[in-house]
Amino acid sequence: MPRFRAILDTMPAYRPGKAVAAADGRSYKLSSNESPYDPLPSVVEAIAEGARQIHRYPDPGAIGLTEAIAERHGVPASHIALGAGSVTVAQQLFEAVGEPGAEVVYAWRSFEAYPLLADLSGVTSVRVPLAGEDHDLDAMAEAVTERTRMVFVCNPNNPTGTSVRRAQLESFLDRVPGDVLVVLDEAYREYVRDADVPDGLTLYRDRPNVCVLRTFSKAYGLAGLRVGYLIGHEPVAAAIRKTIIPFAVNHLAQVAAVASLRAEDELLERVDRVVKERTRVREALIAQGWTVPPTEANFVWLRLGDRTLDFAAACAVEGVAVRPFAGEGARVSIGDPEANDAFLKAAAAFLE
C-alpha cells in the first residue's frame, strides 16, 4: 500500500454543518453560520454575465478584486492577499510559518479548523483554554515562546460569539514579540455592534506583525463561491501570496465579490436584520432560562456540557440543525424569523 503521513491517522476530518428534516419535511439549517438571504439580484446578474468567460482561466492575481478591496478599506493593494475563503487564507498562513519545531498559539475552543491546519502544516498547536467563554489573553501572551511563529485571535470568537475589547487587545499586542505574527481572524466583523470591539484594520497599520482575515462567506452571502482575504503589511501579504494555489479564487467568485462590494449598502441592511434577530433570539433564550453569553457574531452559543448531543437531537426532531460540540455546547446560527422561531420552540421544549 502507498505510504502517507502518519499525522493523517490521528487527525479528524473537518465536519461541516449538516441539514436535518422533521417528519413533516420542515428543515432549518442553523449549523453553518450562512446568510439566510438569497444573493442580491445585482450580484446574480454579475455572476450570470461572468459565466460567459468561464472557458478562460481566472485572473491569477485577482487584480480587479484586490483593487476593489483596497479601495473599500483604504489600504494599499500590496497589503492584500486572497484565498478561497478565509479558512484557506489561514491554511496559507500556516504553510508560510510551518516548519519543524514551530508553534502556533490559539484559544480553545475556537475555530475548529485551527488544529487541523496546524497538523497538516507540521507545526505544534499550543491551545490556551478560554476563560469562561472568552479569550484569556494574559495566558496566551505567557504561552508565547521563542518557538512561537504565529498567534490567532478569533474576534468575535467562533463558536462562542464573544469578543475581545480594544484595551485588552492592544495590551496583548504590546506583549507579543515583533517577530511573531498575530492574526486577527475577523470572519464576523460586519455583525459587530459593540463600539469597544476594535476593527483590526485600525490596529494593523502601526504594527507590522499584525494582519487581519476577512471573508465574503458570511455577511456578503457568498459562502458557496469561497472568497477570503488577508490585509497585512507588504512582507506578510507577499509571503501569503506565495503559498496560494494558482487560480484558487475562481472567476465567478472574483466577479461576485466585486459586485457585492458595489452593493455593500444593500447587503449591510440585511446584516442589520440578522443583528436584530440575534438580539431577539438571545433575549428569548434568556427569558426561557438559558445562559447565553453576549454575541457579536451571527450565532448564539449554549454551554450544554454532556447534554449537548441530546439537545442537538431534540432540535433535529423539529427540523432544526444546530452545530454541536460534544461535551461542550451548541452553536446556533441566526436564520430568518421562521427558522429562529422553530429553534426557540425546540429550545423551550428541551427545558420542560
PDB file of C-alpha atoms in Angstrom, residues 7-185:
ATOM      1  CA  ILE A   7      -0.483  12.521  11.127  1.00  0.00           C
ATOM      2  CA  LEU A   8      -3.358  11.526   8.826  1.00  0.00           C
ATOM      3  CA  ASP A   9      -4.049   8.502  11.031  1.00  0.00           C
ATOM      4  CA  THR A  10      -4.738  10.654  14.079  1.00  0.00           C
ATOM      5  CA  MET A  11      -6.381  13.827  12.817  1.00  0.00           C
ATOM      6  CA  PRO A  12     -10.169  14.008  12.412  1.00  0.00           C
ATOM      7  CA  ALA A  13     -11.710  15.325   9.218  1.00  0.00           C
ATOM      8  CA  TYR A  14     -13.355  18.742   9.240  1.00  0.00           C
ATOM      9  CA  ARG A  15     -17.077  18.363   9.954  1.00  0.00           C
ATOM     10  CA  PRO A  16     -19.274  20.793   8.006  1.00  0.00           C
ATOM     11  CA  GLY A  17     -22.654  21.820   9.349  1.00  0.00           C
ATOM     12  CA  LYS A  18     -25.341  19.379   8.286  1.00  0.00           C
ATOM     13  CA  ALA A  19     -29.014  19.712   7.436  1.00  0.00           C
ATOM     14  CA  VAL A  20     -31.834  17.764   9.085  1.00  0.00           C
ATOM     15  CA  ALA A  21     -35.553  17.433   8.435  1.00  0.00           C
ATOM     16  CA  ALA A  22     -38.581  16.939  10.676  1.00  0.00           C
ATOM     17  CA  ALA A  23     -41.127  14.207   9.986  1.00  0.00           C
ATOM     18  CA  ASP A  24     -43.306  16.703   8.112  1.00  0.00           C
ATOM     19  CA  GLY A  25     -40.387  17.809   5.924  1.00  0.00           C
ATOM     20  CA  ARG A  26     -39.603  21.088   7.676  1.00  0.00           C
ATOM     21  CA  SER A  27     -35.867  21.849   7.566  1.00  0.00           C
ATOM     22  CA  TYR A  28     -33.968  24.781   9.046  1.00  0.00           C
ATOM     23  CA  LYS A  29     -30.194  24.713   8.658  1.00  0.00           C
ATOM     24  CA  LEU A  30     -28.733  26.744  11.529  1.00  0.00           C
ATOM     25  CA  SER A  31     -25.475  24.824  11.678  1.00  0.00           C
ATOM     26  CA  SER A  32     -23.161  26.651   9.278  1.00  0.00           C
ATOM     27  CA  ASN A  33     -23.334  30.408  10.005  1.00  0.00           C
ATOM     28  CA  GLU A  34     -24.546  31.121   6.484  1.00  0.00           C
ATOM     29  CA  SER A  35     -26.512  34.158   5.417  1.00  0.00           C
ATOM     30  CA  PRO A  36     -30.246  33.335   5.420  1.00  0.00           C
ATOM     31  CA  TYR A  37     -30.785  35.532   2.355  1.00  0.00           C
ATOM     32  CA  ASP A  38     -30.501  34.773  -1.350  1.00  0.00           C
ATOM     33  CA  PRO A  39     -27.839  36.669  -3.321  1.00  0.00           C
ATOM     34  CA  LEU A  40     -28.801  40.164  -4.391  1.00  0.00           C
ATOM     35  CA  PRO A  41     -30.204  40.406  -7.949  1.00  0.00           C
ATOM     36  CA  SER A  42     -27.290  42.636  -8.985  1.00  0.00           C
ATOM     37  CA  VAL A  43     -24.809  40.029  -7.791  1.00  0.00           C
ATOM     38  CA  VAL A  44     -26.669  37.208  -9.558  1.00  0.00           C
ATOM     39  CA  GLU A  45     -26.663  39.295 -12.730  1.00  0.00           C
ATOM     40  CA  ALA A  46     -22.904  39.824 -12.471  1.00  0.00           C
ATOM     41  CA  ILE A  47     -22.366  36.077 -11.969  1.00  0.00           C
ATOM     42  CA  ALA A  48     -24.546  35.264 -14.973  1.00  0.00           C
ATOM     43  CA  GLU A  49     -22.586  37.693 -17.137  1.00  0.00           C
ATOM     44  CA  GLY A  50     -19.307  36.348 -15.778  1.00  0.00           C
ATOM     45  CA  ALA A  51     -20.325  32.815 -16.750  1.00  0.00           C
ATOM     46  CA  ARG A  52     -19.682  33.786 -20.370  1.00  0.00           C
ATOM     47  CA  GLN A  53     -15.938  33.795 -19.617  1.00  0.00           C
ATOM     48  CA  ILE A  54     -15.580  30.541 -17.672  1.00  0.00           C
ATOM     49  CA  HIS A  55     -13.804  28.873 -20.604  1.00  0.00           C
ATOM     50  CA  ARG A  56     -10.846  31.107 -19.668  1.00  0.00           C
ATOM     51  CA  TYR A  57      -8.630  30.806 -16.631  1.00  0.00           C
ATOM     52  CA  PRO A  58      -9.393  33.340 -13.892  1.00  0.00           C
ATOM     53  CA  ASP A  59      -7.104  36.296 -13.317  1.00  0.00           C
ATOM     54  CA  PRO A  60      -4.390  34.666 -11.157  1.00  0.00           C
ATOM     55  CA  GLY A  61      -3.704  37.916  -9.340  1.00  0.00           C
ATOM     56  CA  ALA A  62      -7.388  38.839  -8.958  1.00  0.00           C
ATOM     57  CA  ILE A  63      -6.366  42.397  -9.728  1.00  0.00           C
ATOM     58  CA  GLY A  64      -9.871  43.841 -10.036  1.00  0.00           C
ATOM     59  CA  LEU A  65     -10.993  42.329  -6.735  1.00  0.00           C
ATOM     60  CA  THR A  66      -7.764  43.280  -4.984  1.00  0.00           C
ATOM     61  CA  GLU A  67      -8.162  46.885  -6.080  1.00  0.00           C
ATOM     62  CA  ALA A  68     -11.818  46.928  -5.002  1.00  0.00           C
ATOM     63  CA  ILE A  69     -10.903  45.635  -1.529  1.00  0.00           C
ATOM     64  CA  ALA A  70      -8.055  48.137  -1.275  1.00  0.00           C
ATOM     65  CA  GLU A  71     -10.406  50.995  -2.140  1.00  0.00           C
ATOM     66  CA  ARG A  72     -13.073  49.754   0.271  1.00  0.00           C
ATOM     67  CA  HIS A  73     -10.709  49.641   3.241  1.00  0.00           C
ATOM     68  CA  GLY A  74      -8.318  52.437   2.317  1.00  0.00           C
ATOM     69  CA  VAL A  75      -5.240  50.212   2.253  1.00  0.00           C
ATOM     70  CA  PRO A  76      -2.532  49.638  -0.384  1.00  0.00           C
ATOM     71  CA  ALA A  77      -3.253  46.834  -2.826  1.00  0.00           C
ATOM     72  CA  SER A  78       0.152  45.379  -1.915  1.00  0.00           C
ATOM     73  CA  HIS A  79      -1.184  44.752   1.615  1.00  0.00           C
ATOM     74  CA  ILE A  80      -3.827  42.289   0.348  1.00  0.00           C
ATOM     75  CA  ALA A  81      -3.610  38.532  -0.223  1.00  0.00           C
ATOM     76  CA  LEU A  82      -6.567  36.462  -1.424  1.00  0.00           C
ATOM     77  CA  GLY A  83      -7.634  32.867  -0.977  1.00  0.00           C
ATOM     78  CA  ALA A  84     -10.577  30.514  -1.454  1.00  0.00           C
ATOM     79  CA  GLY A  85     -12.334  31.585   1.739  1.00  0.00           C
ATOM     80  CA  SER A  86     -10.655  32.877   4.885  1.00  0.00           C
ATOM     81  CA  VAL A  87     -10.051  29.317   6.088  1.00  0.00           C
ATOM     82  CA  THR A  88      -7.868  28.757   3.024  1.00  0.00           C
ATOM     83  CA  VAL A  89      -6.023  32.007   3.705  1.00  0.00           C
ATOM     84  CA  ALA A  90      -5.484  30.645   7.225  1.00  0.00           C
ATOM     85  CA  GLN A  91      -4.048  27.498   5.657  1.00  0.00           C
ATOM     86  CA  GLN A  92      -1.715  29.685   3.576  1.00  0.00           C
ATOM     87  CA  LEU A  93      -0.595  31.373   6.809  1.00  0.00           C
ATOM     88  CA  PHE A  94       0.172  28.032   8.430  1.00  0.00           C
ATOM     89  CA  GLU A  95       2.125  26.978   5.349  1.00  0.00           C
ATOM     90  CA  ALA A  96       4.080  30.227   5.444  1.00  0.00           C
ATOM     91  CA  VAL A  97       5.271  29.751   9.047  1.00  0.00           C
ATOM     92  CA  GLY A  98       5.242  25.979   9.298  1.00  0.00           C
ATOM     93  CA  GLU A  99       8.489  24.102   9.803  1.00  0.00           C
ATOM     94  CA  PRO A 100       9.726  21.550  12.354  1.00  0.00           C
ATOM     95  CA  GLY A 101       9.724  22.977  15.878  1.00  0.00           C
ATOM     96  CA  ALA A 102       7.471  25.945  15.095  1.00  0.00           C
ATOM     97  CA  GLU A 103       4.495  26.623  17.383  1.00  0.00           C
ATOM     98  CA  VAL A 104       1.190  28.383  16.796  1.00  0.00           C
ATOM     99  CA  VAL A 105      -0.855  29.681  19.736  1.00  0.00           C
ATOM    100  CA  TYR A 106      -4.630  29.985  19.730  1.00  0.00           C
ATOM    101  CA  ALA A 107      -7.528  29.907  22.175  1.00  0.00           C
ATOM    102  CA  TRP A 108      -9.535  26.732  22.668  1.00  0.00           C
ATOM    103  CA  ARG A 109     -12.270  26.300  21.986  1.00  0.00           C
ATOM    104  CA  SER A 110     -12.058  28.487  18.919  1.00  0.00           C
ATOM    105  CA  PHE A 111     -12.402  27.914  15.176  1.00  0.00           C
ATOM    106  CA  GLU A 112     -12.167  24.159  14.742  1.00  0.00           C
ATOM    107  CA  ALA A 113     -10.046  24.372  11.582  1.00  0.00           C
ATOM    108  CA  TYR A 114      -7.027  25.724  13.500  1.00  0.00           C
ATOM    109  CA  PRO A 115      -5.803  22.377  14.896  1.00  0.00           C
ATOM    110  CA  LEU A 116      -6.398  20.618  11.566  1.00  0.00           C
ATOM    111  CA  LEU A 117      -4.410  23.243   9.659  1.00  0.00           C
ATOM    112  CA  ALA A 118      -1.663  23.148  12.269  1.00  0.00           C
ATOM    113  CA  ASP A 119      -1.347  19.372  11.996  1.00  0.00           C
ATOM    114  CA  LEU A 120      -1.275  19.448   8.198  1.00  0.00           C
ATOM    115  CA  SER A 121       1.414  22.131   8.111  1.00  0.00           C
ATOM    116  CA  GLY A 122       3.593  20.317  10.627  1.00  0.00           C
ATOM    117  CA  VAL A 123       3.543  22.980  13.342  1.00  0.00           C
ATOM    118  CA  THR A 124       2.817  22.355  17.012  1.00  0.00           C
ATOM    119  CA  SER A 125      -0.512  23.625  18.355  1.00  0.00           C
ATOM    120  CA  VAL A 126      -0.459  25.452  21.667  1.00  0.00           C
ATOM    121  CA  ARG A 127      -4.090  25.590  22.809  1.00  0.00           C
ATOM    122  CA  VAL A 128      -4.869  28.073  25.564  1.00  0.00           C
ATOM    123  CA  PRO A 129      -8.179  27.352  27.360  1.00  0.00           C
ATOM    124  CA  LEU A 130     -10.853  30.011  27.279  1.00  0.00           C
ATOM    125  CA  ALA A 131     -11.561  31.926  30.467  1.00  0.00           C
ATOM    126  CA  GLY A 132     -15.230  31.041  30.675  1.00  0.00           C
ATOM    127  CA  GLU A 133     -16.330  31.835  27.123  1.00  0.00           C
ATOM    128  CA  ASP A 134     -13.657  34.498  26.447  1.00  0.00           C
ATOM    129  CA  HIS A 135     -10.084  34.572  25.194  1.00  0.00           C
ATOM    130  CA  ASP A 136      -7.585  34.515  28.059  1.00  0.00           C
ATOM    131  CA  LEU A 137      -5.129  36.949  26.501  1.00  0.00           C
ATOM    132  CA  ASP A 138      -2.839  37.017  29.536  1.00  0.00           C
ATOM    133  CA  ALA A 139      -2.432  33.253  29.346  1.00  0.00           C
ATOM    134  CA  MET A 140      -1.970  33.436  25.591  1.00  0.00           C
ATOM    135  CA  ALA A 141       0.788  36.035  25.971  1.00  0.00           C
ATOM    136  CA  GLU A 142       2.502  33.816  28.533  1.00  0.00           C
ATOM    137  CA  ALA A 143       2.280  30.872  26.127  1.00  0.00           C
ATOM    138  CA  VAL A 144       4.414  32.694  23.541  1.00  0.00           C
ATOM    139  CA  THR A 145       7.985  31.373  23.484  1.00  0.00           C
ATOM    140  CA  GLU A 146      10.980  31.619  21.185  1.00  0.00           C
ATOM    141  CA  ARG A 147       9.403  28.763  19.180  1.00  0.00           C
ATOM    142  CA  THR A 148       6.158  30.678  18.548  1.00  0.00           C
ATOM    143  CA  ARG A 149       5.714  31.802  14.955  1.00  0.00           C
ATOM    144  CA  MET A 150       2.054  32.823  14.937  1.00  0.00           C
ATOM    145  CA  VAL A 151      -0.883  33.594  17.222  1.00  0.00           C
ATOM    146  CA  PHE A 152      -4.554  33.513  16.200  1.00  0.00           C
ATOM    147  CA  VAL A 153      -7.138  35.728  17.896  1.00  0.00           C
ATOM    148  CA  CYS A 154     -10.622  34.920  16.594  1.00  0.00           C
ATOM    149  CA  ASN A 155     -12.648  38.081  17.213  1.00  0.00           C
ATOM    150  CA  PRO A 156     -15.610  37.545  17.554  1.00  0.00           C
ATOM    151  CA  ASN A 157     -14.763  34.026  18.602  1.00  0.00           C
ATOM    152  CA  ASN A 158     -16.239  31.031  16.825  1.00  0.00           C
ATOM    153  CA  PRO A 159     -18.180  29.239  18.341  1.00  0.00           C
ATOM    154  CA  THR A 160     -18.835  31.294  21.493  1.00  0.00           C
ATOM    155  CA  GLY A 161     -19.542  34.656  19.778  1.00  0.00           C
ATOM    156  CA  THR A 162     -17.673  36.542  22.498  1.00  0.00           C
ATOM    157  CA  SER A 163     -15.299  39.383  21.666  1.00  0.00           C
ATOM    158  CA  VAL A 164     -12.023  40.884  22.830  1.00  0.00           C
ATOM    159  CA  ARG A 165     -12.196  44.572  23.735  1.00  0.00           C
ATOM    160  CA  ARG A 166      -9.800  47.232  22.475  1.00  0.00           C
ATOM    161  CA  ALA A 167      -7.781  47.820  25.648  1.00  0.00           C
ATOM    162  CA  GLN A 168      -7.346  44.076  26.186  1.00  0.00           C
ATOM    163  CA  LEU A 169      -6.227  43.505  22.622  1.00  0.00           C
ATOM    164  CA  GLU A 170      -3.844  46.447  22.487  1.00  0.00           C
ATOM    165  CA  SER A 171      -2.232  45.369  25.753  1.00  0.00           C
ATOM    166  CA  PHE A 172      -1.844  41.848  24.392  1.00  0.00           C
ATOM    167  CA  LEU A 173      -0.310  43.059  21.131  1.00  0.00           C
ATOM    168  CA  ASP A 174       2.197  45.125  23.093  1.00  0.00           C
ATOM    169  CA  ARG A 175       3.369  41.937  24.824  1.00  0.00           C
ATOM    170  CA  VAL A 176       3.850  39.836  21.686  1.00  0.00           C
ATOM    171  CA  PRO A 177       7.376  39.974  20.198  1.00  0.00           C
ATOM    172  CA  GLY A 178       7.639  41.688  16.837  1.00  0.00           C
ATOM    173  CA  ASP A 179       8.829  38.529  15.090  1.00  0.00           C
ATOM    174  CA  VAL A 180       5.628  36.651  15.993  1.00  0.00           C
ATOM    175  CA  LEU A 181       2.761  37.103  13.532  1.00  0.00           C
ATOM    176  CA  VAL A 182      -0.589  37.916  15.164  1.00  0.00           C
ATOM    177  CA  VAL A 183      -3.608  37.030  13.034  1.00  0.00           C
ATOM    178  CA  LEU A 184      -6.884  38.757  13.887  1.00  0.00           C
ATOM    179  CA  ASP A 185      -9.485  36.414  12.431  1.00  0.00           C
TER     180      ASP A 185
END
